[in-house]
Each structure stands twice: as structure tokens, then as C-alpha cells.
Amino acid sequence: NCHGVVLDAEGRKLSKKLRNYPDPEEVMETIGSDALRWYLMSSPILRGGDLKIAADGSGIADVVRLVLNPVWNAFHFFTLYANADGYRARFRTDAKGDLDRYLLAKTRELVDAATEAMDAYDLAGACNQVVAYLDALNNWYIRRSRERFWAPGGVSVEGDARAADKADAFDTLPTALVVLSRVVAPLLPMLAEEIHT
């Protein structure tokens, strides 16, 4: 057996007669196709385990909260403050600050680990790598860099260390987001397309 079985919350096989499954079209309309796609690809079903799915689709909705929203929130955080400062970010990986180096290193690790998992057809493993990365992105980098984005003044003041640090933050975050969108493109194609463009 190369995959598991999709079951309802009580452990019964899904059945048209019992209608013990969420309507896929309704799930895609209300929760989204990326969430459904991620839910299935990150599940134990691809490793031969069984997948229990609630009739109300609550497990799929959790994907929005735990995966899609953190990606979208990081993107929104960047665009909000970059637009407020009128800053046009550049793709670069040469920032010198510890937080920037940390995020760039984590981004490189994500690329390597997700590529290795995808090359081995381990979709759930690739999904796990992305979830771990989102913790580093949001809880370590953005949370600890907020004051850098909020710093008063512009980012183009020549010789001003605070302005240079702010520019590094404004360039490092979208660099990480562009790379993240490329990594998650096979897993979250709609969200990746939106962020990448």
C-alpha cells in the first residue's frame, strides 16, 4: 500500500452515502484551495498513514491559521512599513546585522532541506521544513526587528548607521519572502504567486 486511507473523525471511511466529509468545492470557496492542498500534502496519508478529516473541515481551516496567515502576515508587515517609508527593496544577501544574517542562514537552510525533501518525494517533510522556517521568520526575525522597521527617519541618509540598519532590514525581509515564495510554490501555488508578483 503506497498511501493511507481518508477517514472521518470517527474513523469510518469517507462515503457518499454517509456524507461524512466536507464538500471539496465548499472548502475551496470558503477556506481556499491552497489550504486544502497543504492539508493533504502535509498529512500522514502520503506516508502510508490514515488521515482523519472532520466533516466541518476544521483541520483544513487550521492550515490557514498556522501556515497561510504567518506567510501573509510577514508579507503584509513588510509592505506596510516599506510603503510608509516609500522604500523600494532590493534583493540582496549581504546585510551584516546578526538578525539579518540569522534570517538569511535560515532561508538557505530552508532551501536546502525543502529541496532535499522534494527530491525524495517527501512532501510532508518539505511542509514540516516550511513550518519550522515560519517560526524563525515571524517569531525570531520580525518580532525582534520591529524597532528597526519603525525607526524614525529615512533609509537613505548617507553615513547614518541607523538608516543603514533600517535599509538592511527592508532588504533582507523581502529577499527572504521571495525565496520563501519560490520554495512553497509547489505547496502553496496561489499564495506563492501573489507574494512573488
PDB file of N, CA, C and O in Angstrom, residues 24-73:
ATOM      1  N   PRO A  24     -15.754  19.356  -1.062  1.00  0.00           N
ATOM      2  CA  PRO A  24     -14.495  19.947  -1.531  1.00  0.00           C
ATOM      3  C   PRO A  24     -14.675  21.323  -2.179  1.00  0.00           C
ATOM      4  O   PRO A  24     -13.843  22.206  -1.988  1.00  0.00           O
ATOM      5  N   GLU A  25     -15.739  21.494  -2.945  1.00  0.00           N
ATOM      6  CA  GLU A  25     -15.961  22.794  -3.576  1.00  0.00           C
ATOM      7  C   GLU A  25     -16.248  23.867  -2.532  1.00  0.00           C
ATOM      8  O   GLU A  25     -15.760  24.990  -2.646  1.00  0.00           O
ATOM      9  N   GLU A  26     -16.985  23.510  -1.503  1.00  0.00           N
ATOM     10  CA  GLU A  26     -17.266  24.468  -0.429  1.00  0.00           C
ATOM     11  C   GLU A  26     -15.985  24.800   0.339  1.00  0.00           C
ATOM     12  O   GLU A  26     -15.750  25.958   0.705  1.00  0.00           O
ATOM     13  N   VAL A  27     -15.152  23.794   0.561  1.00  0.00           N
ATOM     14  CA  VAL A  27     -13.866  24.019   1.238  1.00  0.00           C
ATOM     15  C   VAL A  27     -13.021  25.000   0.435  1.00  0.00           C
ATOM     16  O   VAL A  27     -12.467  25.953   0.976  1.00  0.00           O
ATOM     17  N   MET A  28     -12.955  24.786  -0.883  1.00  0.00           N
ATOM     18  CA  MET A  28     -12.138  25.679  -1.720  1.00  0.00           C
ATOM     19  C   MET A  28     -12.729  27.080  -1.787  1.00  0.00           C
ATOM     20  O   MET A  28     -11.991  28.057  -1.843  1.00  0.00           O
ATOM     21  N   GLU A  29     -14.052  27.183  -1.735  1.00  0.00           N
ATOM     22  CA  GLU A  29     -14.704  28.505  -1.748  1.00  0.00           C
ATOM     23  C   GLU A  29     -14.501  29.257  -0.439  1.00  0.00           C
ATOM     24  O   GLU A  29     -14.235  30.450  -0.435  1.00  0.00           O
ATOM     25  N   THR A  30     -14.633  28.551   0.686  1.00  0.00           N
ATOM     26  CA  THR A  30     -14.608  29.223   1.985  1.00  0.00           C
ATOM     27  C   THR A  30     -13.229  29.249   2.638  1.00  0.00           C
ATOM     28  O   THR A  30     -12.857  30.238   3.254  1.00  0.00           O
ATOM     29  N   ILE A  31     -12.481  28.165   2.511  1.00  0.00           N
ATOM     30  CA  ILE A  31     -11.174  28.076   3.172  1.00  0.00           C
ATOM     31  C   ILE A  31     -10.048  28.313   2.183  1.00  0.00           C
ATOM     32  O   ILE A  31      -9.060  28.966   2.495  1.00  0.00           O
ATOM     33  N   GLY A  32     -10.176  27.785   0.978  1.00  0.00           N
ATOM     34  CA  GLY A  32      -9.182  28.015  -0.057  1.00  0.00           C
ATOM     35  C   GLY A  32      -8.516  26.751  -0.553  1.00  0.00           C
ATOM     36  O   GLY A  32      -8.349  25.785   0.195  1.00  0.00           O
ATOM     37  N   SER A  33      -8.132  26.780  -1.813  1.00  0.00           N
ATOM     38  CA  SER A  33      -7.504  25.608  -2.420  1.00  0.00           C
ATOM     39  C   SER A  33      -6.090  25.374  -1.884  1.00  0.00           C
ATOM     40  O   SER A  33      -5.669  24.232  -1.748  1.00  0.00           O
ATOM     41  N   ASP A  34      -5.372  26.434  -1.573  1.00  0.00           N
ATOM     42  CA  ASP A  34      -4.028  26.258  -1.002  1.00  0.00           C
ATOM     43  C   ASP A  34      -4.098  25.536   0.338  1.00  0.00           C
ATOM     44  O   ASP A  34      -3.270  24.669   0.625  1.00  0.00           O
ATOM     45  N   ALA A  35      -5.080  25.888   1.150  1.00  0.00           N
ATOM     46  CA  ALA A  35      -5.219  25.245   2.461  1.00  0.00           C
ATOM     47  C   ALA A  35      -5.535  23.760   2.303  1.00  0.00           C
ATOM     48  O   ALA A  35      -4.959  22.915   3.004  1.00  0.00           O
ATOM     49  N   LEU A  36      -6.437  23.435   1.386  1.00  0.00           N
ATOM     50  CA  LEU A  36      -6.771  22.022   1.146  1.00  0.00           C
ATOM     51  C   LEU A  36      -5.554  21.279   0.610  1.00  0.00           C
ATOM     52  O   LEU A  36      -5.247  20.176   1.060  1.00  0.00           O
ATOM     53  N   ARG A  37      -4.865  21.879  -0.317  1.00  0.00           N
ATOM     54  CA  ARG A  37      -3.677  21.253  -0.904  1.00  0.00           C
ATOM     55  C   ARG A  37      -2.632  20.980   0.181  1.00  0.00           C
ATOM     56  O   ARG A  37      -2.077  19.884   0.269  1.00  0.00           O
ATOM     57  N   TRP A  38      -2.343  21.991   1.006  1.00  0.00           N
ATOM     58  CA  TRP A  38      -1.362  21.829   2.081  1.00  0.00           C
ATOM     59  C   TRP A  38      -1.807  20.752   3.067  1.00  0.00           C
ATOM     60  O   TRP A  38      -1.010  19.923   3.503  1.00  0.00           O
ATOM     61  N   TYR A  39      -3.084  20.778   3.430  1.00  0.00           N
ATOM     62  CA  TYR A  39      -3.627  19.816   4.396  1.00  0.00           C
ATOM     63  C   TYR A  39      -3.368  18.382   3.929  1.00  0.00           C
ATOM     64  O   TYR A  39      -2.940  17.535   4.717  1.00  0.00           O
ATOM     65  N   LEU A  40      -3.616  18.127   2.666  1.00  0.00           N
ATOM     66  CA  LEU A  40      -3.416  16.780   2.141  1.00  0.00           C
ATOM     67  C   LEU A  40      -1.929  16.439   2.006  1.00  0.00           C
ATOM     68  O   LEU A  40      -1.503  15.343   2.350  1.00  0.00           O
ATOM     69  N   MET A  41      -1.119  17.382   1.523  1.00  0.00           N
ATOM     70  CA  MET A  41       0.298  17.104   1.305  1.00  0.00           C
ATOM     71  C   MET A  41       1.089  16.983   2.605  1.00  0.00           C
ATOM     72  O   MET A  41       2.116  16.314   2.634  1.00  0.00           O
ATOM     73  N   SER A  42       0.644  17.646   3.648  1.00  0.00           N
ATOM     74  CA  SER A  42       1.376  17.580   4.912  1.00  0.00           C
ATOM     75  C   SER A  42       0.867  16.469   5.821  1.00  0.00           C
ATOM     76  O   SER A  42       1.382  16.286   6.916  1.00  0.00           O
ATOM     77  N   SER A  43      -0.120  15.730   5.371  1.00  0.00           N
ATOM     78  CA  SER A  43      -0.764  14.718   6.206  1.00  0.00           C
ATOM     79  C   SER A  43      -0.003  13.393   6.193  1.00  0.00           C
ATOM     80  O   SER A  43       0.826  13.139   5.314  1.00  0.00           O
ATOM     81  N   PRO A  44      -0.331  12.515   7.140  1.00  0.00           N
ATOM     82  CA  PRO A  44       0.320  11.199   7.180  1.00  0.00           C
ATOM     83  C   PRO A  44      -0.119  10.273   6.042  1.00  0.00           C
ATOM     84  O   PRO A  44       0.476   9.225   5.839  1.00  0.00           O
ATOM     85  N   ILE A  45      -1.137  10.663   5.293  1.00  0.00           N
ATOM     86  CA  ILE A  45      -1.649   9.781   4.235  1.00  0.00           C
ATOM     87  C   ILE A  45      -0.595   9.492   3.172  1.00  0.00           C
ATOM     88  O   ILE A  45      -0.561   8.410   2.588  1.00  0.00           O
ATOM     89  N   LEU A  46       0.293  10.455   2.923  1.00  0.00           N
ATOM     90  CA  LEU A  46       1.329  10.244   1.908  1.00  0.00           C
ATOM     91  C   LEU A  46       2.448   9.331   2.386  1.00  0.00           C
ATOM     92  O   LEU A  46       3.288   8.906   1.602  1.00  0.00           O
ATOM     93  N   ARG A  47       2.457   9.037   3.675  1.00  0.00           N
ATOM     94  CA  ARG A  47       3.479   8.142   4.232  1.00  0.00           C
ATOM     95  C   ARG A  47       2.876   6.796   4.615  1.00  0.00           C
ATOM     96  O   ARG A  47       3.472   6.045   5.383  1.00  0.00           O
ATOM     97  N   GLY A  48       1.674   6.538   4.120  1.00  0.00           N
ATOM     98  CA  GLY A  48       1.030   5.259   4.400  1.00  0.00           C
ATOM     99  C   GLY A  48       0.114   5.276   5.603  1.00  0.00           C
ATOM    100  O   GLY A  48      -0.522   4.272   5.921  1.00  0.00           O
ATOM    101  N   GLY A  49       0.027   6.404   6.290  1.00  0.00           N
ATOM    102  CA  GLY A  49      -0.856   6.507   7.450  1.00  0.00           C
ATOM    103  C   GLY A  49      -2.255   6.931   7.032  1.00  0.00           C
ATOM    104  O   GLY A  49      -2.495   7.349   5.904  1.00  0.00           O
ATOM    105  N   ASP A  50      -3.176   6.804   7.937  1.00  0.00           N
ATOM    106  CA  ASP A  50      -4.553   7.223   7.677  1.00  0.00           C
ATOM    107  C   ASP A  50      -4.720   8.694   8.027  1.00  0.00           C
ATOM    108  O   ASP A  50      -4.011   9.230   8.878  1.00  0.00           O
ATOM    109  N   LEU A  51      -5.664   9.314   7.369  1.00  0.00           N
ATOM    110  CA  LEU A  51      -5.951  10.732   7.588  1.00  0.00           C
ATOM    111  C   LEU A  51      -7.395  10.870   8.018  1.00  0.00           C
ATOM    112  O   LEU A  51      -8.303  10.451   7.310  1.00  0.00           O
ATOM    113  N   LYS A  52      -7.597  11.416   9.198  1.00  0.00           N
ATOM    114  CA  LYS A  52      -8.955  11.695   9.663  1.00  0.00           C
ATOM    115  C   LYS A  52      -9.292  13.138   9.308  1.00  0.00           C
ATOM    116  O   LYS A  52      -8.524  14.044   9.597  1.00  0.00           O
ATOM    117  N   ILE A  53     -10.441  13.308   8.693  1.00  0.00           N
ATOM    118  CA  ILE A  53     -10.865  14.633   8.261  1.00  0.00           C
ATOM    119  C   ILE A  53     -12.248  14.911   8.840  1.00  0.00           C
ATOM    120  O   ILE A  53     -13.157  14.110   8.717  1.00  0.00           O
ATOM    121  N   ALA A  54     -12.377  16.028   9.525  1.00  0.00           N
ATOM    122  CA  ALA A  54     -13.650  16.399  10.145  1.00  0.00           C
ATOM    123  C   ALA A  54     -14.626  16.861   9.074  1.00  0.00           C
ATOM    124  O   ALA A  54     -14.237  17.506   8.103  1.00  0.00           O
ATOM    125  N   ALA A  55     -15.887  16.540   9.265  1.00  0.00           N
ATOM    126  CA  ALA A  55     -16.923  16.908   8.290  1.00  0.00           C
ATOM    127  C   ALA A  55     -17.035  18.425   8.129  1.00  0.00           C
ATOM    128  O   ALA A  55     -17.441  18.912   7.082  1.00  0.00           O
ATOM    129  N   ASP A  56     -16.644  19.177   9.170  1.00  0.00           N
ATOM    130  CA  ASP A  56     -16.730  20.640   9.075  1.00  0.00           C
ATOM    131  C   ASP A  56     -15.459  21.261   8.485  1.00  0.00           C
ATOM    132  O   ASP A  56     -15.366  22.469   8.315  1.00  0.00           O
ATOM    133  N   GLY A  57     -14.469  20.437   8.183  1.00  0.00           N
ATOM    134  CA  GLY A  57     -13.235  20.944   7.585  1.00  0.00           C
ATOM    135  C   GLY A  57     -12.355  21.725   8.540  1.00  0.00           C
ATOM    136  O   GLY A  57     -11.478  22.485   8.108  1.00  0.00           O
ATOM    137  N   SER A  58     -12.540  21.528   9.841  1.00  0.00           N
ATOM    138  CA  SER A  58     -11.791  22.328  10.824  1.00  0.00           C
ATOM    139  C   SER A  58     -10.281  22.125  10.737  1.00  0.00           C
ATOM    140  O   SER A  58      -9.518  23.069  10.940  1.00  0.00           O
ATOM    141  N   GLY A  59      -9.826  20.934  10.418  1.00  0.00           N
ATOM    142  CA  GLY A  59      -8.386  20.701  10.274  1.00  0.00           C
ATOM    143  C   GLY A  59      -7.805  21.478   9.108  1.00  0.00           C
ATOM    144  O   GLY A  59      -6.678  21.969   9.166  1.00  0.00           O
ATOM    145  N   ILE A  60      -8.591  21.609   8.057  1.00  0.00           N
ATOM    146  CA  ILE A  60      -8.144  22.367   6.887  1.00  0.00           C
ATOM    147  C   ILE A  60      -8.071  23.850   7.244  1.00  0.00           C
ATOM    148  O   ILE A  60      -7.139  24.551   6.857  1.00  0.00           O
ATOM    149  N   ALA A  61      -9.047  24.313   8.010  1.00  0.00           N
ATOM    150  CA  ALA A  61      -9.047  25.717   8.432  1.00  0.00           C
ATOM    151  C   ALA A  61      -7.837  26.032   9.305  1.00  0.00           C
ATOM    152  O   ALA A  61      -7.335  27.163   9.286  1.00  0.00           O
ATOM    153  N   ASP A  62      -7.347  25.041  10.046  1.00  0.00           N
ATOM    154  CA  ASP A  62      -6.152  25.258  10.877  1.00  0.00           C
ATOM    155  C   ASP A  62      -4.929  25.590  10.022  1.00  0.00           C
ATOM    156  O   ASP A  62      -4.030  26.291  10.466  1.00  0.00           O
ATOM    157  N   VAL A  63      -4.889  25.086   8.797  1.00  0.00           N
ATOM    158  CA  VAL A  63      -3.781  25.383   7.891  1.00  0.00           C
ATOM    159  C   VAL A  63      -3.712  26.888   7.618  1.00  0.00           C
ATOM    160  O   VAL A  63      -2.634  27.469   7.559  1.00  0.00           O
ATOM    161  N   VAL A  64      -4.874  27.498   7.492  1.00  0.00           N
ATOM    162  CA  VAL A  64      -4.907  28.947   7.264  1.00  0.00           C
ATOM    163  C   VAL A  64      -4.261  29.662   8.442  1.00  0.00           C
ATOM    164  O   VAL A  64      -3.408  30.543   8.266  1.00  0.00           O
ATOM    165  N   ARG A  65      -4.623  29.263   9.641  1.00  0.00           N
ATOM    166  CA  ARG A  65      -4.113  29.913  10.847  1.00  0.00           C
ATOM    167  C   ARG A  65      -2.630  29.639  11.070  1.00  0.00           C
ATOM    168  O   ARG A  65      -1.870  30.534  11.444  1.00  0.00           O
ATOM    169  N   LEU A  66      -2.190  28.415  10.810  1.00  0.00           N
ATOM    170  CA  LEU A  66      -0.825  28.020  11.155  1.00  0.00           C
ATOM    171  C   LEU A  66       0.197  28.184  10.030  1.00  0.00           C
ATOM    172  O   LEU A  66       1.397  28.250  10.291  1.00  0.00           O
ATOM    173  N   VAL A  67      -0.268  28.246   8.779  1.00  0.00           N
ATOM    174  CA  VAL A  67       0.672  28.317   7.661  1.00  0.00           C
ATOM    175  C   VAL A  67       0.420  29.545   6.785  1.00  0.00           C
ATOM    176  O   VAL A  67       1.303  30.375   6.606  1.00  0.00           O
ATOM    177  N   LEU A  68      -0.774  29.656   6.234  1.00  0.00           N
ATOM    178  CA  LEU A  68      -1.047  30.736   5.286  1.00  0.00           C
ATOM    179  C   LEU A  68      -0.975  32.107   5.945  1.00  0.00           C
ATOM    180  O   LEU A  68      -0.355  33.025   5.403  1.00  0.00           O
ATOM    181  N   ASN A  69      -1.627  32.265   7.089  1.00  0.00           N
ATOM    182  CA  ASN A  69      -1.606  33.575   7.749  1.00  0.00           C
ATOM    183  C   ASN A  69      -0.206  34.019   8.158  1.00  0.00           C
ATOM    184  O   ASN A  69       0.136  35.191   7.971  1.00  0.00           O
ATOM    185  N   PRO A  70       0.642  33.144   8.721  1.00  0.00           N
ATOM    186  CA  PRO A  70       2.006  33.601   9.037  1.00  0.00           C
ATOM    187  C   PRO A  70       2.780  34.085   7.810  1.00  0.00           C
ATOM    188  O   PRO A  70       3.520  35.062   7.891  1.00  0.00           O
ATOM    189  N   VAL A  71       2.616  33.417   6.677  1.00  0.00           N
ATOM    190  CA  VAL A  71       3.289  33.873   5.461  1.00  0.00           C
ATOM    191  C   VAL A  71       2.725  35.227   5.044  1.00  0.00           C
ATOM    192  O   VAL A  71       3.468  36.179   4.779  1.00  0.00           O
ATOM    193  N   TRP A  72       1.401  35.294   5.004  1.00  0.00           N
ATOM    194  CA  TRP A  72       0.752  36.535   4.569  1.00  0.00           C
ATOM    195  C   TRP A  72       1.057  37.686   5.527  1.00  0.00           C
ATOM    196  O   TRP A  72       1.279  38.819   5.098  1.00  0.00           O
ATOM    197  N   ASN A  73       1.083  37.416   6.829  1.00  0.00           N
ATOM    198  CA  ASN A  73       1.368  38.464   7.814  1.00  0.00           C
ATOM    199  C   ASN A  73       2.783  39.014   7.655  1.00  0.00           C
ATOM    200  O   ASN A  73       3.006  40.220   7.804  1.00  0.00           O
TER     201      ASN A  73
END
